Amino acid sequence: MTTPDPDSLLAEQLLRLTRRVHRIQKRHLEHRELGITPAQSRLLRTLAHWGSPPRMADLAERLEVVPRAVTTLVDGLEASGKVRRVPDPANRRVIRIELTDEGRSALRELRAARRSAAEEILAPLTEDQREALGDLLDTLIDGTPVQSC
């Protein structure tokens, strides 16, 4: 019998946590009956961070997906009234995507659902543990090693 590799165990734990986070967030979204998929939710959140309506190609790049995937997401969100396609004022051949009032309202609900999900996930941790976890996650996200004193 071989001894488990500690890095493999950590990687498995991270994957399991990621799946748990997605399941819990999905459940919280479904309870709010927004009719928004997790991918559409991500697009709305990304769209909200732009100062002016982006092009679909800009969204695809930011989301790290192919443009066709953004088209499908925008089609669904447009059909439900959460976004709209608008012509670029400088070049009418370019189409930009903007949030509607209904989209902004959905974003508020999405944020509340994410907060509820985070509270559920983090409930077993103390404040000190949450702070330590945040520091560790920042390190993993940035990919830079922590400097020891």
mmCIF file of N, CA and C in Angstrom:
data_model
loop_
_atom_site.group_PDB
_atom_site.id
_atom_site.type_symbol
_atom_site.label_atom_id
_atom_site.label_comp_id
_atom_site.label_asym_id
_atom_site.label_seq_id
_atom_site.Cartn_x
_atom_site.Cartn_y
_atom_site.Cartn_z
ATOM 1 N N MET A 1 0.844 -1.187 0.000
ATOM 2 C CA MET A 1 0.000 0.000 0.000
ATOM 3 C C MET A 1 0.883 1.242 0.000
ATOM 4 N N THR A 2 0.566 2.202 -0.877
ATOM 5 C CA THR A 2 1.367 3.423 -0.977
ATOM 6 C C THR A 2 0.785 4.504 -0.068
ATOM 7 N N THR A 3 1.670 5.372 0.374
ATOM 8 C CA THR A 3 1.255 6.493 1.212
ATOM 9 C C THR A 3 0.694 7.586 0.316
ATOM 10 N N PRO A 4 -0.461 8.160 0.691
ATOM 11 C CA PRO A 4 -1.029 9.231 -0.138
ATOM 12 C C PRO A 4 -0.087 10.433 -0.203
ATOM 13 N N ASP A 5 -0.014 11.024 -1.374
ATOM 14 C CA ASP A 5 0.786 12.226 -1.599
ATOM 15 C C ASP A 5 0.041 13.413 -0.979
ATOM 16 N N PRO A 6 0.687 14.156 -0.038
ATOM 17 C CA PRO A 6 -0.013 15.276 0.616
ATOM 18 C C PRO A 6 -0.538 16.324 -0.362
ATOM 19 N N ASP A 7 0.212 16.617 -1.430
ATOM 20 C CA ASP A 7 -0.254 17.602 -2.412
ATOM 21 C C ASP A 7 -1.485 17.095 -3.163
ATOM 22 N N SER A 8 -1.504 15.806 -3.452
ATOM 23 C CA SER A 8 -2.680 15.234 -4.119
ATOM 24 C C SER A 8 -3.897 15.295 -3.215
ATOM 25 N N LEU A 9 -3.683 15.053 -1.931
ATOM 26 C CA LEU A 9 -4.795 15.143 -0.980
ATOM 27 C C LEU A 9 -5.330 16.575 -0.909
ATOM 28 N N LEU A 10 -4.427 17.553 -0.871
ATOM 29 C CA LEU A 10 -4.856 18.961 -0.849
ATOM 30 C C LEU A 10 -5.623 19.319 -2.116
ATOM 31 N N ALA A 11 -5.110 18.863 -3.252
ATOM 32 C CA ALA A 11 -5.791 19.151 -4.522
ATOM 33 C C ALA A 11 -7.189 18.549 -4.520
ATOM 34 N N GLU A 12 -7.317 17.335 -4.013
ATOM 35 C CA GLU A 12 -8.632 16.687 -3.934
ATOM 36 C C GLU A 12 -9.555 17.455 -2.993
ATOM 37 N N GLN A 13 -9.033 17.925 -1.870
ATOM 38 C CA GLN A 13 -9.841 18.710 -0.939
ATOM 39 C C GLN A 13 -10.326 20.006 -1.585
ATOM 40 N N LEU A 14 -9.444 20.662 -2.329
ATOM 41 C CA LEU A 14 -9.833 21.904 -3.012
ATOM 42 C C LEU A 14 -10.926 21.637 -4.041
ATOM 43 N N LEU A 15 -10.797 20.550 -4.785
ATOM 44 C CA LEU A 15 -11.815 20.204 -5.781
ATOM 45 C C LEU A 15 -13.147 19.896 -5.109
ATOM 46 N N ARG A 16 -13.098 19.146 -4.008
ATOM 47 C CA ARG A 16 -14.328 18.821 -3.287
ATOM 48 C C ARG A 16 -14.975 20.087 -2.728
ATOM 49 N N LEU A 17 -14.160 21.005 -2.191
ATOM 50 C CA LEU A 17 -14.691 22.267 -1.670
ATOM 51 C C LEU A 17 -15.316 23.088 -2.793
ATOM 52 N N THR A 18 -14.649 23.142 -3.931
ATOM 53 C CA THR A 18 -15.181 23.885 -5.077
ATOM 54 C C THR A 18 -16.536 23.329 -5.491
ATOM 55 N N ARG A 19 -16.647 22.009 -5.569
ATOM 56 C CA ARG A 19 -17.930 21.396 -5.932
ATOM 57 C C ARG A 19 -18.996 21.718 -4.883
ATOM 58 N N ARG A 20 -18.617 21.691 -3.609
ATOM 59 C CA ARG A 20 -19.564 21.998 -2.529
ATOM 60 C C ARG A 20 -20.025 23.456 -2.635
ATOM 61 N N VAL A 21 -19.096 24.357 -2.870
ATOM 62 C CA VAL A 21 -19.436 25.772 -3.016
ATOM 63 C C VAL A 21 -20.429 25.945 -4.165
ATOM 64 N N HIS A 22 -20.168 25.301 -5.297
ATOM 65 C CA HIS A 22 -21.072 25.417 -6.449
ATOM 66 C C HIS A 22 -22.461 24.864 -6.125
ATOM 67 N N ARG A 23 -22.506 23.715 -5.449
ATOM 68 C CA ARG A 23 -23.803 23.122 -5.093
ATOM 69 C C ARG A 23 -24.591 24.051 -4.172
ATOM 70 N N ILE A 24 -23.915 24.585 -3.162
ATOM 71 C CA ILE A 24 -24.601 25.451 -2.203
ATOM 72 C C ILE A 24 -25.051 26.744 -2.872
ATOM 73 N N GLN A 25 -24.187 27.341 -3.690
ATOM 74 C CA GLN A 25 -24.582 28.571 -4.393
ATOM 75 C C GLN A 25 -25.754 28.299 -5.324
ATOM 76 N N LYS A 26 -25.720 27.180 -6.014
ATOM 77 C CA LYS A 26 -26.810 26.835 -6.930
ATOM 78 C C LYS A 26 -28.125 26.691 -6.156
ATOM 79 N N ARG A 27 -28.062 26.044 -4.998
ATOM 80 C CA ARG A 27 -29.260 25.882 -4.173
ATOM 81 C C ARG A 27 -29.797 27.242 -3.727
ATOM 82 N N HIS A 28 -28.913 28.130 -3.295
ATOM 83 C CA HIS A 28 -29.345 29.461 -2.858
ATOM 84 C C HIS A 28 -29.933 30.256 -4.034
ATOM 85 N N LEU A 29 -29.366 30.082 -5.230
ATOM 86 C CA LEU A 29 -29.925 30.746 -6.414
ATOM 87 C C LEU A 29 -31.316 30.203 -6.736
ATOM 88 N N GLU A 30 -31.451 28.882 -6.656
ATOM 89 C CA GLU A 30 -32.742 28.264 -6.978
ATOM 90 C C GLU A 30 -33.821 28.703 -6.002
ATOM 91 N N HIS A 31 -33.467 28.892 -4.731
ATOM 92 C CA HIS A 31 -34.457 29.337 -3.749
ATOM 93 C C HIS A 31 -34.977 30.735 -4.067
ATOM 94 N N ARG A 32 -34.179 31.530 -4.723
ATOM 95 C CA ARG A 32 -34.601 32.895 -5.068
ATOM 96 C C ARG A 32 -35.361 32.931 -6.390
ATOM 97 N N GLU A 33 -35.409 31.792 -7.065
ATOM 98 C CA GLU A 33 -36.182 31.638 -8.303
ATOM 99 C C GLU A 33 -35.911 32.737 -9.318
ATOM 100 N N LEU A 34 -34.627 32.987 -9.562
ATOM 101 C CA LEU A 34 -34.233 34.017 -10.530
ATOM 102 C C LEU A 34 -34.223 33.491 -11.962
ATOM 103 N N GLY A 35 -34.171 32.191 -12.119
ATOM 104 C CA GLY A 35 -34.107 31.619 -13.453
ATOM 105 C C GLY A 35 -32.791 31.923 -14.152
ATOM 106 N N ILE A 36 -31.724 32.030 -13.364
ATOM 107 C CA ILE A 36 -30.408 32.353 -13.902
ATOM 108 C C ILE A 36 -29.466 31.197 -13.624
ATOM 109 N N THR A 37 -28.747 30.780 -14.653
ATOM 110 C CA THR A 37 -27.757 29.717 -14.476
ATOM 111 C C THR A 37 -26.500 30.302 -13.831
ATOM 112 N N PRO A 38 -25.652 29.450 -13.255
ATOM 113 C CA PRO A 38 -24.387 29.966 -12.713
ATOM 114 C C PRO A 38 -23.548 30.703 -13.761
ATOM 115 N N ALA A 39 -23.545 30.220 -14.996
ATOM 116 C CA ALA A 39 -22.772 30.890 -16.054
ATOM 117 C C ALA A 39 -23.362 32.265 -16.370
ATOM 118 N N GLN A 40 -24.684 32.368 -16.399
ATOM 119 C CA GLN A 40 -25.322 33.666 -16.621
ATOM 120 C C GLN A 40 -25.041 34.604 -15.452
ATOM 121 N N SER A 41 -25.040 34.049 -14.260
ATOM 122 C CA SER A 41 -24.724 34.837 -13.067
ATOM 123 C C SER A 41 -23.327 35.429 -13.185
ATOM 124 N N ARG A 42 -22.393 34.624 -13.617
ATOM 125 C CA ARG A 42 -21.006 35.087 -13.779
ATOM 126 C C ARG A 42 -20.939 36.201 -14.819
ATOM 127 N N LEU A 43 -21.677 36.051 -15.919
ATOM 128 C CA LEU A 43 -21.673 37.082 -16.955
ATOM 129 C C LEU A 43 -22.258 38.387 -16.404
ATOM 130 N N LEU A 44 -23.358 38.304 -15.663
ATOM 131 C CA LEU A 44 -23.951 39.516 -15.084
ATOM 132 C C LEU A 44 -22.979 40.199 -14.136
ATOM 133 N N ARG A 45 -22.308 39.416 -13.286
ATOM 134 C CA ARG A 45 -21.345 40.008 -12.347
ATOM 135 C C ARG A 45 -20.197 40.668 -13.103
ATOM 136 N N THR A 46 -19.738 40.028 -14.155
ATOM 137 C CA THR A 46 -18.645 40.584 -14.959
ATOM 138 C C THR A 46 -19.098 41.871 -15.647
ATOM 139 N N LEU A 47 -20.278 41.845 -16.191
ATOM 140 C CA LEU A 47 -20.834 43.007 -16.882
ATOM 141 C C LEU A 47 -20.963 44.202 -15.940
ATOM 142 N N ALA A 48 -21.304 43.945 -14.691
ATOM 143 C CA ALA A 48 -21.500 45.016 -13.709
ATOM 144 C C ALA A 48 -20.201 45.745 -13.383
ATOM 145 N N HIS A 49 -19.065 45.147 -13.651
ATOM 146 C CA HIS A 49 -17.781 45.766 -13.321
ATOM 147 C C HIS A 49 -17.244 46.672 -14.422
ATOM 148 N N TRP A 50 -17.945 46.742 -15.537
ATOM 149 C CA TRP A 50 -17.510 47.608 -16.633
ATOM 150 C C TRP A 50 -18.082 49.006 -16.450
ATOM 151 N N GLY A 51 -17.289 50.014 -16.770
ATOM 152 C CA GLY A 51 -17.760 51.391 -16.678
ATOM 153 C C GLY A 51 -18.761 51.725 -17.762
ATOM 154 N N SER A 52 -18.564 51.167 -18.954
ATOM 155 C CA SER A 52 -19.494 51.367 -20.059
ATOM 156 C C SER A 52 -19.751 49.999 -20.688
ATOM 157 N N PRO A 53 -20.851 49.850 -21.411
ATOM 158 C CA PRO A 53 -21.194 48.538 -21.960
ATOM 159 C C PRO A 53 -20.075 47.968 -22.843
ATOM 160 N N PRO A 54 -19.631 46.731 -22.543
ATOM 161 C CA PRO A 54 -18.560 46.109 -23.328
ATOM 162 C C PRO A 54 -19.092 45.437 -24.590
ATOM 163 N N ARG A 55 -18.149 45.136 -25.476
ATOM 164 C CA ARG A 55 -18.467 44.318 -26.650
ATOM 165 C C ARG A 55 -18.519 42.855 -26.205
ATOM 166 N N MET A 56 -19.166 42.019 -26.989
ATOM 167 C CA MET A 56 -19.235 40.592 -26.665
ATOM 168 C C MET A 56 -17.831 39.991 -26.629
ATOM 169 N N ALA A 57 -16.966 40.438 -27.536
ATOM 170 C CA ALA A 57 -15.596 39.921 -27.557
ATOM 171 C C ALA A 57 -14.869 40.261 -26.255
ATOM 172 N N ASP A 58 -15.140 41.448 -25.702
ATOM 173 C CA ASP A 58 -14.536 41.840 -24.427
ATOM 174 C C ASP A 58 -15.008 40.918 -23.308
ATOM 175 N N LEU A 59 -16.302 40.618 -23.306
ATOM 176 C CA LEU A 59 -16.849 39.708 -22.299
ATOM 177 C C LEU A 59 -16.238 38.319 -22.427
ATOM 178 N N ALA A 60 -16.131 37.839 -23.651
ATOM 179 C CA ALA A 60 -15.554 36.508 -23.875
ATOM 180 C C ALA A 60 -14.125 36.448 -23.341
ATOM 181 N N GLU A 61 -13.369 37.491 -23.609
ATOM 182 C CA GLU A 61 -11.984 37.528 -23.137
ATOM 183 C C GLU A 61 -11.922 37.540 -21.611
ATOM 184 N N ARG A 62 -12.726 38.383 -20.998
ATOM 185 C CA ARG A 62 -12.729 38.500 -19.533
ATOM 186 C C ARG A 62 -13.191 37.193 -18.878
ATOM 187 N N LEU A 63 -14.180 36.533 -19.484
ATOM 188 C CA LEU A 63 -14.711 35.283 -18.933
ATOM 189 C C LEU A 63 -13.860 34.072 -19.310
ATOM 190 N N GLU A 64 -12.921 34.293 -20.226
ATOM 191 C CA GLU A 64 -12.041 33.224 -20.718
ATOM 192 C C GLU A 64 -12.836 32.090 -21.356
ATOM 193 N N VAL A 65 -13.771 32.493 -22.242
ATOM 194 C CA VAL A 65 -14.568 31.540 -23.008
ATOM 195 C C VAL A 65 -14.568 31.990 -24.468
ATOM 196 N N VAL A 66 -15.050 31.124 -25.325
ATOM 197 C CA VAL A 66 -15.138 31.477 -26.745
ATOM 198 C C VAL A 66 -16.322 32.428 -26.942
ATOM 199 N N PRO A 67 -16.236 33.323 -27.935
ATOM 200 C CA PRO A 67 -17.326 34.284 -28.162
ATOM 201 C C PRO A 67 -18.698 33.631 -28.326
ATOM 202 N N ARG A 68 -18.763 32.456 -28.943
ATOM 203 C CA ARG A 68 -20.053 31.789 -29.133
ATOM 204 C C ARG A 68 -20.735 31.497 -27.795
ATOM 205 N N ALA A 69 -19.939 31.169 -26.772
ATOM 206 C CA ALA A 69 -20.505 30.894 -25.452
ATOM 207 C C ALA A 69 -21.150 32.158 -24.878
ATOM 208 N N VAL A 70 -20.531 33.301 -25.108
ATOM 209 C CA VAL A 70 -21.089 34.570 -24.622
ATOM 210 C C VAL A 70 -22.385 34.876 -25.368
ATOM 211 N N THR A 71 -22.412 34.605 -26.655
ATOM 212 C CA THR A 71 -23.626 34.842 -27.440
ATOM 213 C C THR A 71 -24.801 34.066 -26.855
ATOM 214 N N THR A 72 -24.569 32.802 -26.517
ATOM 215 C CA THR A 72 -25.625 31.969 -25.944
ATOM 216 C C THR A 72 -26.089 32.522 -24.596
ATOM 217 N N LEU A 73 -25.142 32.937 -23.751
ATOM 218 C CA LEU A 73 -25.489 33.492 -22.443
ATOM 219 C C LEU A 73 -26.275 34.798 -22.591
ATOM 220 N N VAL A 74 -25.804 35.665 -23.489
ATOM 221 C CA VAL A 74 -26.480 36.942 -23.711
ATOM 222 C C VAL A 74 -27.880 36.711 -24.276
ATOM 223 N N ASP A 75 -28.022 35.752 -25.189
ATOM 224 C CA ASP A 75 -29.343 35.450 -25.744
ATOM 225 C C ASP A 75 -30.336 35.128 -24.628
ATOM 226 N N GLY A 76 -29.923 34.261 -23.699
ATOM 227 C CA GLY A 76 -30.801 33.878 -22.598
ATOM 228 C C GLY A 76 -31.115 35.041 -21.674
ATOM 229 N N LEU A 77 -30.097 35.830 -21.353
ATOM 230 C CA LEU A 77 -30.299 36.979 -20.463
ATOM 231 C C LEU A 77 -31.127 38.074 -21.131
ATOM 232 N N GLU A 78 -30.953 38.220 -22.431
ATOM 233 C CA GLU A 78 -31.738 39.218 -23.162
ATOM 234 C C GLU A 78 -33.211 38.788 -23.219
ATOM 235 N N ALA A 79 -33.437 37.503 -23.434
ATOM 236 C CA ALA A 79 -34.810 36.994 -23.498
ATOM 237 C C ALA A 79 -35.542 37.194 -22.176
ATOM 238 N N SER A 80 -34.805 37.168 -21.071
ATOM 239 C CA SER A 80 -35.437 37.370 -19.758
ATOM 240 C C SER A 80 -35.400 38.833 -19.317
ATOM 241 N N GLY A 81 -34.898 39.727 -20.187
ATOM 242 C CA GLY A 81 -34.933 41.153 -19.911
ATOM 243 C C GLY A 81 -33.836 41.669 -18.992
ATOM 244 N N LYS A 82 -32.791 40.889 -18.783
ATOM 245 C CA LYS A 82 -31.738 41.295 -17.843
ATOM 246 C C LYS A 82 -30.588 42.057 -18.507
ATOM 247 N N VAL A 83 -30.432 41.881 -19.796
ATOM 248 C CA VAL A 83 -29.444 42.644 -20.566
ATOM 249 C C VAL A 83 -30.082 43.043 -21.888
ATOM 250 N N ARG A 84 -29.436 43.980 -22.564
ATOM 251 C CA ARG A 84 -29.888 44.325 -23.922
ATOM 252 C C ARG A 84 -28.661 44.619 -24.776
ATOM 253 N N ARG A 85 -28.818 44.357 -26.051
ATOM 254 C CA ARG A 85 -27.782 44.685 -27.024
ATOM 255 C C ARG A 85 -28.036 46.119 -27.490
ATOM 256 N N VAL A 86 -26.967 46.916 -27.516
ATOM 257 C CA VAL A 86 -27.096 48.306 -27.967
ATOM 258 C C VAL A 86 -25.977 48.598 -28.964
ATOM 259 N N PRO A 87 -26.258 49.415 -29.979
ATOM 260 C CA PRO A 87 -25.206 49.766 -30.932
ATOM 261 C C PRO A 87 -24.171 50.681 -30.279
ATOM 262 N N ASP A 88 -22.933 50.514 -30.689
ATOM 263 C CA ASP A 88 -21.851 51.383 -30.217
ATOM 264 C C ASP A 88 -22.074 52.767 -30.816
ATOM 265 N N PRO A 89 -22.020 53.828 -29.996
ATOM 266 C CA PRO A 89 -22.268 55.174 -30.543
ATOM 267 C C PRO A 89 -21.234 55.614 -31.575
ATOM 268 N N ALA A 90 -20.002 55.081 -31.471
ATOM 269 C CA ALA A 90 -18.936 55.482 -32.397
ATOM 270 C C ALA A 90 -18.903 54.618 -33.656
ATOM 271 N N ASN A 91 -19.433 53.396 -33.568
ATOM 272 C CA ASN A 91 -19.385 52.477 -34.703
ATOM 273 C C ASN A 91 -20.633 51.600 -34.628
ATOM 274 N N ARG A 92 -21.627 51.948 -35.395
ATOM 275 C CA ARG A 92 -22.924 51.261 -35.296
ATOM 276 C C ARG A 92 -22.870 49.799 -35.711
ATOM 277 N N ARG A 93 -21.770 49.353 -36.294
ATOM 278 C CA ARG A 93 -21.636 47.928 -36.627
ATOM 279 C C ARG A 93 -21.252 47.108 -35.397
ATOM 280 N N VAL A 94 -20.757 47.784 -34.360
ATOM 281 C CA VAL A 94 -20.346 47.118 -33.129
ATOM 282 C C VAL A 94 -21.523 47.094 -32.159
ATOM 283 N N ILE A 95 -21.749 45.927 -31.576
ATOM 284 C CA ILE A 95 -22.831 45.772 -30.605
ATOM 285 C C ILE A 95 -22.222 45.665 -29.203
ATOM 286 N N ARG A 96 -22.818 46.383 -28.296
ATOM 287 C CA ARG A 96 -22.385 46.354 -26.891
ATOM 288 C C ARG A 96 -23.510 45.762 -26.047
ATOM 289 N N ILE A 97 -23.141 45.275 -24.874
ATOM 290 C CA ILE A 97 -24.109 44.637 -23.987
ATOM 291 C C ILE A 97 -24.229 45.469 -22.713
ATOM 292 N N GLU A 98 -25.463 45.834 -22.370
ATOM 293 C CA GLU A 98 -25.651 46.602 -21.149
ATOM 294 C C GLU A 98 -26.704 45.952 -20.254
ATOM 295 N N LEU A 99 -26.541 46.180 -18.954
ATOM 296 C CA LEU A 99 -27.508 45.710 -17.971
ATOM 297 C C LEU A 99 -28.781 46.535 -18.058
ATOM 298 N N THR A 100 -29.904 45.895 -17.853
ATOM 299 C CA THR A 100 -31.179 46.604 -17.738
ATOM 300 C C THR A 100 -31.464 46.802 -16.243
ATOM 301 N N ASP A 101 -32.528 47.514 -15.942
ATOM 302 C CA ASP A 101 -32.928 47.658 -14.540
ATOM 303 C C ASP A 101 -33.224 46.287 -13.933
ATOM 304 N N GLU A 102 -33.859 45.427 -14.713
ATOM 305 C CA GLU A 102 -34.149 44.068 -14.234
ATOM 306 C C GLU A 102 -32.853 43.296 -13.987
ATOM 307 N N GLY A 103 -31.855 43.530 -14.822
ATOM 308 C CA GLY A 103 -30.553 42.897 -14.628
ATOM 309 C C GLY A 103 -29.875 43.374 -13.355
ATOM 310 N N ARG A 104 -29.973 44.678 -13.078
ATOM 311 C CA ARG A 104 -29.391 45.211 -11.838
ATOM 312 C C ARG A 104 -30.115 44.657 -10.612
ATOM 313 N N SER A 105 -31.413 44.509 -10.712
ATOM 314 C CA SER A 105 -32.192 43.917 -9.623
ATOM 315 C C SER A 105 -31.779 42.449 -9.413
ATOM 316 N N ALA A 106 -31.602 41.732 -10.509
ATOM 317 C CA ALA A 106 -31.161 40.336 -10.413
ATOM 318 C C ALA A 106 -29.777 40.248 -9.764
ATOM 319 N N LEU A 107 -28.922 41.205 -10.093
ATOM 320 C CA LEU A 107 -27.580 41.231 -9.487
ATOM 321 C C LEU A 107 -27.657 41.407 -7.978
ATOM 322 N N ARG A 108 -28.555 42.248 -7.517
ATOM 323 C CA ARG A 108 -28.722 42.423 -6.058
ATOM 324 C C ARG A 108 -29.147 41.102 -5.423
ATOM 325 N N GLU A 109 -30.060 40.402 -6.067
ATOM 326 C CA GLU A 109 -30.507 39.102 -5.567
ATOM 327 C C GLU A 109 -29.374 38.075 -5.611
ATOM 328 N N LEU A 110 -28.594 38.122 -6.679
ATOM 329 C CA LEU A 110 -27.455 37.201 -6.798
ATOM 330 C C LEU A 110 -26.440 37.439 -5.690
ATOM 331 N N ARG A 111 -26.179 38.707 -5.413
ATOM 332 C CA ARG A 111 -25.225 39.025 -4.342
ATOM 333 C C ARG A 111 -25.734 38.522 -3.004
ATOM 334 N N ALA A 112 -27.018 38.682 -2.763
ATOM 335 C CA ALA A 112 -27.603 38.199 -1.508
ATOM 336 C C ALA A 112 -27.512 36.676 -1.431
ATOM 337 N N ALA A 113 -27.749 36.001 -2.546
ATOM 338 C CA ALA A 113 -27.647 34.539 -2.571
ATOM 339 C C ALA A 113 -26.213 34.088 -2.317
ATOM 340 N N ARG A 114 -25.253 34.796 -2.902
ATOM 341 C CA ARG A 114 -23.841 34.451 -2.683
ATOM 342 C C ARG A 114 -23.433 34.685 -1.232
ATOM 343 N N ARG A 115 -23.929 35.781 -0.645
ATOM 344 C CA ARG A 115 -23.628 36.052 0.776
ATOM 345 C C ARG A 115 -24.201 34.947 1.651
ATOM 346 N N SER A 116 -25.430 34.538 1.384
ATOM 347 C CA SER A 116 -26.057 33.462 2.163
ATOM 348 C C SER A 116 -25.281 32.161 2.014
ATOM 349 N N ALA A 117 -24.865 31.881 0.794
ATOM 350 C CA ALA A 117 -24.087 30.664 0.555
ATOM 351 C C ALA A 117 -22.750 30.730 1.286
ATOM 352 N N ALA A 118 -22.097 31.882 1.251
ATOM 353 C CA ALA A 118 -20.807 32.042 1.930
ATOM 354 C C ALA A 118 -20.975 31.880 3.433
ATOM 355 N N GLU A 119 -22.042 32.446 3.981
ATOM 356 C CA GLU A 119 -22.295 32.303 5.415
ATOM 357 C C GLU A 119 -22.450 30.829 5.788
ATOM 358 N N GLU A 120 -23.173 30.089 4.954
ATOM 359 C CA GLU A 120 -23.371 28.665 5.208
ATOM 360 C C GLU A 120 -22.054 27.899 5.140
ATOM 361 N N ILE A 121 -21.262 28.189 4.136
ATOM 362 C CA ILE A 121 -19.998 27.476 3.943
ATOM 363 C C ILE A 121 -19.004 27.792 5.052
ATOM 364 N N LEU A 122 -18.940 29.066 5.447
ATOM 365 C CA LEU A 122 -17.937 29.506 6.420
ATOM 366 C C LEU A 122 -18.394 29.386 7.869
ATOM 367 N N ALA A 123 -19.633 28.983 8.091
ATOM 368 C CA ALA A 123 -20.185 28.921 9.446
ATOM 369 C C ALA A 123 -19.312 28.149 10.444
ATOM 370 N N PRO A 124 -18.677 27.040 10.060
ATOM 371 C CA PRO A 124 -17.887 26.300 11.051
ATOM 372 C C PRO A 124 -16.584 26.994 11.469
ATOM 373 N N LEU A 125 -16.179 28.055 10.773
ATOM 374 C CA LEU A 125 -14.889 28.691 11.039
ATOM 375 C C LEU A 125 -15.025 29.879 11.989
ATOM 376 N N THR A 126 -14.010 30.065 12.825
ATOM 377 C CA THR A 126 -13.926 31.251 13.669
ATOM 378 C C THR A 126 -13.456 32.423 12.807
ATOM 379 N N GLU A 127 -13.525 33.629 13.356
ATOM 380 C CA GLU A 127 -13.038 34.808 12.620
ATOM 381 C C GLU A 127 -11.561 34.671 12.273
ATOM 382 N N ASP A 128 -10.746 34.187 13.225
ATOM 383 C CA ASP A 128 -9.317 33.998 12.967
ATOM 384 C C ASP A 128 -9.092 32.986 11.847
ATOM 385 N N GLN A 129 -9.862 31.909 11.853
ATOM 386 C CA GLN A 129 -9.734 30.898 10.805
ATOM 387 C C GLN A 129 -10.150 31.459 9.445
ATOM 388 N N ARG A 130 -11.185 32.270 9.435
ATOM 389 C CA ARG A 130 -11.633 32.896 8.178
ATOM 390 C C ARG A 130 -10.548 33.826 7.628
ATOM 391 N N GLU A 131 -9.938 34.587 8.516
ATOM 392 C CA GLU A 131 -8.868 35.491 8.089
ATOM 393 C C GLU A 131 -7.687 34.696 7.535
ATOM 394 N N ALA A 132 -7.308 33.629 8.232
ATOM 395 C CA ALA A 132 -6.196 32.788 7.766
ATOM 396 C C ALA A 132 -6.542 32.149 6.424
ATOM 397 N N LEU A 133 -7.773 31.661 6.288
ATOM 398 C CA LEU A 133 -8.204 31.067 5.023
ATOM 399 C C LEU A 133 -8.146 32.099 3.903
ATOM 400 N N GLY A 134 -8.607 33.307 4.171
ATOM 401 C CA GLY A 134 -8.553 34.375 3.169
ATOM 402 C C GLY A 134 -7.128 34.648 2.720
ATOM 403 N N ASP A 135 -6.198 34.697 3.668
ATOM 404 C CA ASP A 135 -4.788 34.924 3.326
ATOM 405 C C ASP A 135 -4.249 33.782 2.468
ATOM 406 N N LEU A 136 -4.568 32.559 2.852
ATOM 407 C CA LEU A 136 -4.100 31.392 2.086
ATOM 408 C C LEU A 136 -4.691 31.387 0.675
ATOM 409 N N LEU A 137 -5.976 31.680 0.575
ATOM 410 C CA LEU A 137 -6.609 31.707 -0.746
ATOM 411 C C LEU A 137 -6.019 32.806 -1.625
ATOM 412 N N ASP A 138 -5.755 33.984 -1.034
ATOM 413 C CA ASP A 138 -5.114 35.062 -1.800
ATOM 414 C C ASP A 138 -3.773 34.587 -2.346
ATOM 415 N N THR A 139 -3.014 33.885 -1.528
ATOM 416 C CA THR A 139 -1.709 33.372 -1.956
ATOM 417 C C THR A 139 -1.872 32.398 -3.113
ATOM 418 N N LEU A 140 -2.846 31.500 -3.013
ATOM 419 C CA LEU A 140 -3.068 30.524 -4.083
ATOM 420 C C LEU A 140 -3.564 31.203 -5.359
ATOM 421 N N ILE A 141 -4.423 32.188 -5.211
ATOM 422 C CA ILE A 141 -4.960 32.894 -6.383
ATOM 423 C C ILE A 141 -3.861 33.681 -7.081
ATOM 424 N N ASP A 142 -3.047 34.390 -6.289
ATOM 425 C CA ASP A 142 -1.967 35.195 -6.859
ATOM 426 C C ASP A 142 -0.824 34.331 -7.379
ATOM 427 N N GLY A 143 -0.647 33.152 -6.799
ATOM 428 C CA GLY A 143 0.436 32.267 -7.221
ATOM 429 C C GLY A 143 1.808 32.704 -6.737
ATOM 430 N N THR A 144 1.838 33.589 -5.755
ATOM 431 C CA THR A 144 3.134 34.034 -5.223
ATOM 432 C C THR A 144 3.310 33.482 -3.827
ATOM 433 N N PRO A 145 4.479 32.951 -3.530
ATOM 434 C CA PRO A 145 4.711 32.380 -2.197
ATOM 435 C C PRO A 145 4.696 33.460 -1.122
ATOM 436 N N VAL A 146 4.256 33.051 0.062
ATOM 437 C CA VAL A 146 4.249 33.951 1.220
ATOM 438 C C VAL A 146 5.667 34.064 1.751
ATOM 439 N N GLN A 147 6.069 35.290 2.071
ATOM 440 C CA GLN A 147 7.393 35.531 2.633
ATOM 441 C C GLN A 147 7.355 35.278 4.124
ATOM 442 N N SER A 148 8.248 34.425 4.621
ATOM 443 C CA SER A 148 8.320 34.156 6.057
ATOM 444 C C SER A 148 9.203 35.194 6.715
ATOM 445 N N CYS A 149 8.907 35.490 7.976
ATOM 446 C CA CYS A 149 9.708 36.463 8.739
ATOM 447 C C CYS A 149 10.917 35.775 9.312
#
